[in-house]
XYZ file of C-alpha atoms in Angstrom:
316
model
C -15.881 -14.006 -17.282
C -17.369 -10.508 -17.396
C -16.275 -7.270 -15.839
C -17.331 -6.205 -12.331
C -20.588 -4.278 -12.102
C -22.439 -1.849 -9.815
C -20.682 0.048 -7.032
C -17.454 -1.955 -7.472
C -17.366 -0.832 -11.103
C -17.449 2.813 -10.009
C -14.579 2.246 -7.587
C -12.619 0.409 -10.279
C -13.101 3.340 -12.637
C -11.849 5.821 -10.057
C -8.878 3.667 -9.094
C -7.931 3.037 -12.715
C -8.076 6.738 -13.488
C -6.095 7.606 -10.363
C -3.312 5.095 -10.883
C -2.846 6.301 -14.454
C -1.979 9.746 -13.099
C 0.002 9.051 -9.934
C 1.464 6.534 -7.518
C -0.612 4.939 -4.774
C -0.082 6.539 -1.360
C 0.169 4.304 1.710
C 0.337 6.891 4.501
C 2.168 6.367 7.754
C 0.141 6.465 10.963
C 1.188 9.225 13.356
C 2.027 8.360 16.967
C 3.193 10.574 19.805
C 6.432 9.947 21.697
C 4.486 7.957 24.311
C 3.058 5.699 21.598
C -0.483 7.118 21.623
C -2.276 7.919 18.376
C -1.769 11.474 17.107
C -4.859 12.143 14.990
C -4.059 15.822 14.408
C -0.562 14.923 13.273
C -1.990 12.251 10.972
C -4.413 14.725 9.418
C -1.621 17.199 8.724
C 0.570 14.464 7.281
C -2.206 13.081 5.035
C -2.968 16.586 3.786
C 0.633 16.771 2.586
C 0.376 13.395 0.907
C -2.790 14.456 -0.897
C -1.230 17.729 -2.011
C 1.328 15.683 -3.946
C -1.458 14.209 -6.098
C -1.440 10.441 -5.506
C -3.749 8.136 -7.451
C -5.403 6.805 -4.290
C -4.968 6.743 -0.525
C -4.515 3.452 1.378
C -4.647 4.245 5.135
C -4.127 1.715 7.916
C -2.309 -0.808 5.747
C 1.161 -2.316 6.221
C 3.051 0.971 5.983
C 0.421 2.486 8.283
C 1.072 -0.168 10.963
C -2.425 -1.671 10.768
C -1.202 -4.556 12.925
C -0.655 -2.203 15.878
C -4.023 -0.403 15.819
C -7.040 -1.253 17.940
C -10.530 -0.802 16.486
C -11.088 2.672 17.879
C -7.708 3.906 16.647
C -8.458 2.337 13.279
C -11.777 4.172 13.168
C -10.063 7.481 13.841
C -7.367 6.877 11.231
C -9.752 5.850 8.444
C -12.231 8.600 9.302
C -9.464 11.210 9.204
C -8.191 9.903 5.864
C -11.676 9.977 4.328
C -12.344 13.488 5.596
C -8.997 14.825 4.412
C -9.422 13.194 0.995
C -12.851 14.793 0.654
C -13.705 12.609 -2.315
C -10.727 13.786 -4.365
C -9.168 10.314 -4.513
C -10.431 6.839 -3.556
C -9.704 5.760 0.024
C -8.918 2.047 0.412
C -8.586 0.943 4.045
C -6.640 -2.092 5.209
C -8.309 -5.045 6.950
C -6.767 -8.297 8.091
C -6.112 -11.097 10.606
C -8.728 -13.888 10.369
C -11.892 -13.253 8.375
C -14.017 -12.602 11.472
C -11.692 -9.843 12.656
C -11.310 -8.512 9.117
C -15.090 -8.154 8.949
C -15.131 -6.150 12.204
C -12.594 -3.720 10.734
C -14.523 -3.698 7.447
C -17.654 -2.512 9.236
C -15.692 0.282 10.856
C -14.274 1.282 7.455
C -17.780 1.297 5.965
C -19.032 3.587 8.713
C -16.018 5.851 8.237
C -16.810 6.284 4.541
C -13.992 4.298 2.910
C -14.429 3.436 -0.769
C -12.886 -0.035 -0.686
C -10.793 -2.439 1.392
C -7.341 -3.971 0.991
C -7.406 -7.492 2.458
C -4.011 -7.962 4.088
C -2.548 -11.485 4.435
C -4.246 -13.486 7.166
C -2.572 -14.152 10.494
C 0.237 -16.697 10.963
C -0.941 -19.993 9.455
C -0.241 -21.445 6.040
C -3.416 -22.464 4.217
C -4.424 -24.456 1.113
C -5.848 -22.703 -1.932
C -9.438 -23.620 -1.046
C -8.947 -21.949 2.321
C -7.495 -18.807 0.768
C -10.545 -18.530 -1.485
C -12.919 -19.221 1.427
C -11.242 -16.438 3.443
C -12.030 -13.910 0.711
C -15.562 -15.257 0.290
C -16.213 -14.861 4.014
C -15.101 -11.223 4.024
C -16.765 -10.251 0.737
C -20.069 -11.742 1.842
C -20.151 -9.576 4.961
C -19.282 -6.116 3.651
C -20.717 -3.701 1.115
C -17.250 -2.410 0.227
C -15.284 -3.679 -2.779
C -12.173 -5.718 -1.992
C -8.616 -5.736 -3.281
C -6.832 -8.895 -2.126
C -3.148 -8.776 -1.224
C -0.888 -11.725 -1.859
C 2.299 -11.650 0.163
C 3.989 -13.857 2.726
C 1.903 -16.986 3.260
C -0.735 -15.904 0.728
C 0.049 -16.803 -2.882
C -2.793 -17.550 -5.270
C -2.712 -19.943 -8.204
C -4.289 -18.873 -11.486
C -7.235 -21.159 -10.746
C -7.783 -19.618 -7.319
C -7.519 -16.105 -8.713
C -10.178 -16.938 -11.313
C -12.455 -18.147 -8.499
C -11.759 -15.092 -6.346
C -12.426 -12.735 -9.255
C -15.912 -14.221 -9.596
C -16.774 -13.341 -5.994
C -19.113 -10.317 -6.059
C -17.285 -7.204 -4.928
C -13.713 -8.411 -5.469
C -12.100 -5.895 -7.821
C -8.358 -6.463 -7.803
C -5.138 -7.957 -6.506
C -2.022 -6.400 -5.049
C 1.105 -8.513 -5.491
C 4.029 -8.539 -3.091
C 5.782 -11.718 -4.233
C 7.461 -10.359 -7.377
C 7.189 -13.757 -9.079
C 6.552 -12.504 -12.597
C 5.847 -15.955 -14.008
C 3.075 -16.490 -11.455
C 1.834 -12.928 -11.871
C 1.553 -13.280 -15.645
C -0.567 -16.384 -15.154
C -2.804 -14.478 -12.743
C -3.325 -11.558 -15.121
C -4.306 -13.982 -17.880
C -6.789 -15.748 -15.585
C -8.486 -12.525 -14.492
C -11.669 -11.082 -16.045
C -11.871 -7.814 -17.951
C -11.693 -4.824 -15.639
C -9.878 -6.632 -12.820
C -7.179 -4.431 -11.262
C -3.591 -5.403 -10.511
C -1.102 -3.486 -8.377
C 2.633 -3.852 -7.884
C 3.028 -4.081 -4.117
C 6.669 -5.086 -3.935
C 8.712 -3.450 -1.196
C 10.186 -0.293 -2.770
C 8.112 -1.054 -5.847
C 9.982 1.361 -8.127
C 12.875 -1.106 -8.291
C 10.661 -3.546 -10.189
C 8.220 -1.139 -11.826
C 9.524 -1.711 -15.345
C 9.486 -5.476 -14.930
C 5.928 -5.490 -13.583
C 4.767 -3.324 -16.478
C 5.949 -5.958 -18.948
C 3.355 -8.410 -17.590
C 0.586 -5.831 -17.628
C 0.886 -4.392 -14.119
C 2.064 -0.773 -14.398
C 0.379 0.594 -11.241
C 2.360 0.508 -8.003
C 2.406 1.614 -4.395
C 5.293 3.852 -3.355
C 6.804 3.794 0.121
C 9.086 6.641 -0.974
C 6.002 8.791 -1.583
C 5.371 8.534 2.176
C 8.415 10.721 2.892
C 9.635 12.159 -0.411
C 6.795 12.590 -2.906
C 9.108 14.794 -4.985
C 11.329 11.775 -5.703
C 8.422 9.370 -6.172
C 6.628 11.728 -8.545
C 9.777 12.405 -10.569
C 10.318 8.675 -10.998
C 6.669 8.115 -11.970
C 6.794 10.927 -14.532
C 10.028 9.621 -16.055
C 8.572 6.122 -16.271
C 5.395 7.433 -17.923
C 7.404 9.511 -20.387
C 9.790 6.698 -21.293
C 12.722 8.734 -19.973
C 14.940 5.738 -19.284
C 17.971 7.866 -18.481
C 16.197 9.554 -15.569
C 14.688 6.248 -14.432
C 18.132 4.633 -14.403
C 19.730 7.565 -12.583
C 17.098 7.596 -9.849
C 17.330 3.835 -9.474
C 21.111 3.804 -9.373
C 21.682 6.835 -7.163
C 18.699 6.664 -4.819
C 16.412 3.643 -4.953
C 19.036 0.886 -4.965
C 21.010 2.470 -2.081
C 17.724 2.942 -0.221
C 16.872 -0.752 -0.627
C 20.345 -1.725 0.579
C 19.823 0.455 3.656
C 16.315 -0.924 4.156
C 17.667 -4.469 4.143
C 20.008 -3.851 7.075
C 17.393 -4.743 9.688
C 13.982 -6.446 9.900
C 11.109 -3.982 9.914
C 13.010 -1.207 8.167
C 10.459 -1.338 5.314
C 8.279 0.688 7.703
C 10.557 2.134 10.391
C 13.111 3.509 7.905
C 10.322 5.170 5.939
C 8.952 6.710 9.127
C 12.419 7.893 10.153
C 12.868 9.566 6.764
C 9.537 11.342 7.224
C 10.667 12.602 10.636
C 13.910 13.873 9.104
C 11.729 16.058 6.903
C 9.826 17.382 9.891
C 6.634 15.473 9.136
C 4.422 14.740 12.188
C 4.507 10.946 12.104
C 6.312 10.114 15.356
C 7.945 6.762 16.188
C 6.965 3.231 15.225
C 5.173 0.938 17.640
C 6.567 -2.359 18.902
C 7.470 -4.892 17.630
C 9.074 -2.467 15.155
C 12.002 -0.361 16.327
C 13.348 2.945 15.084
C 16.666 2.905 13.164
C 19.959 3.067 15.030
C 22.029 6.267 14.955
C 24.426 5.049 12.269
C 21.637 3.985 9.940
C 19.800 7.228 10.607
C 22.878 9.209 9.592
C 23.190 7.206 6.365
C 19.497 7.713 5.721
C 19.823 11.474 6.104
C 22.682 11.619 3.618
C 20.806 9.461 1.124
C 17.630 11.527 1.535
C 19.532 14.736 0.792
C 21.147 13.138 -2.239
C 17.819 11.852 -3.562
C 16.083 15.185 -3.125
C 18.993 16.871 -4.842
C 18.531 14.620 -7.874
C 15.076 16.102 -8.437
C 15.896 19.675 -7.492
C 14.347 19.554 -4.016
C 15.641 19.800 -0.470
C 14.612 18.935 3.049
């Protein structure tokens, strides 16, 4: 199997270059206290994310509460992200639900100027491998934008399915959220030259070293959404082979953060958003069905945030 060609090849080149120099940013979506979209707040927040030098920007994905946005809100979010990025980094917008709805969002992302799409797991139902492949075919055949597929939850590709998906014109990569390294190694071996892989585990830094051993060093960072100083320090230490710093950050910040995150469903997003608010970032609350952290967890989060920033010589 050969490498991807044409426009997808250009996007692959930009993504590969970006992820070699920084983590992947999955920005939060800003809402006002009444739950309405705060586009100005989002622009200001994304500007801060970009100033930290991420490898790429992935708006309106899981961390950005894609599932709670209507089409017009989605248009505003992706448009704002593209305009703020100004071509400095690739912008990969999330799409999802069934393929027909994913295509509607894909058209909006095209019009907004996104560089590529992240295909989030489809809605609700379990599906056989042939159906998973057909879902990607249906989306890819109806958009000009390159696709990165995301396996998580009910979506888990076999090596055979991944080989089929990688032959679909416009499909350029896979983001993995299962953390099954045996399966992932089989997928990387089945993929063609130039195919991209991303570590999409929740709090991906915890498993960054393990993913790298099977050829997947690039990762998304939820911590970058509220503390790019910590995320960037970890990335630099990992790149430099500074295992002492990697271990210290894991032991004293990332592992406690994961333990706090695991206290309640939905904290993978709402805890991240709460941490951003603690730093004065204009992100606002989460939308239902997510809920903001309770007072006790918020207090623990504040203490952990201060400790983590202190580890890298920063403060709130």
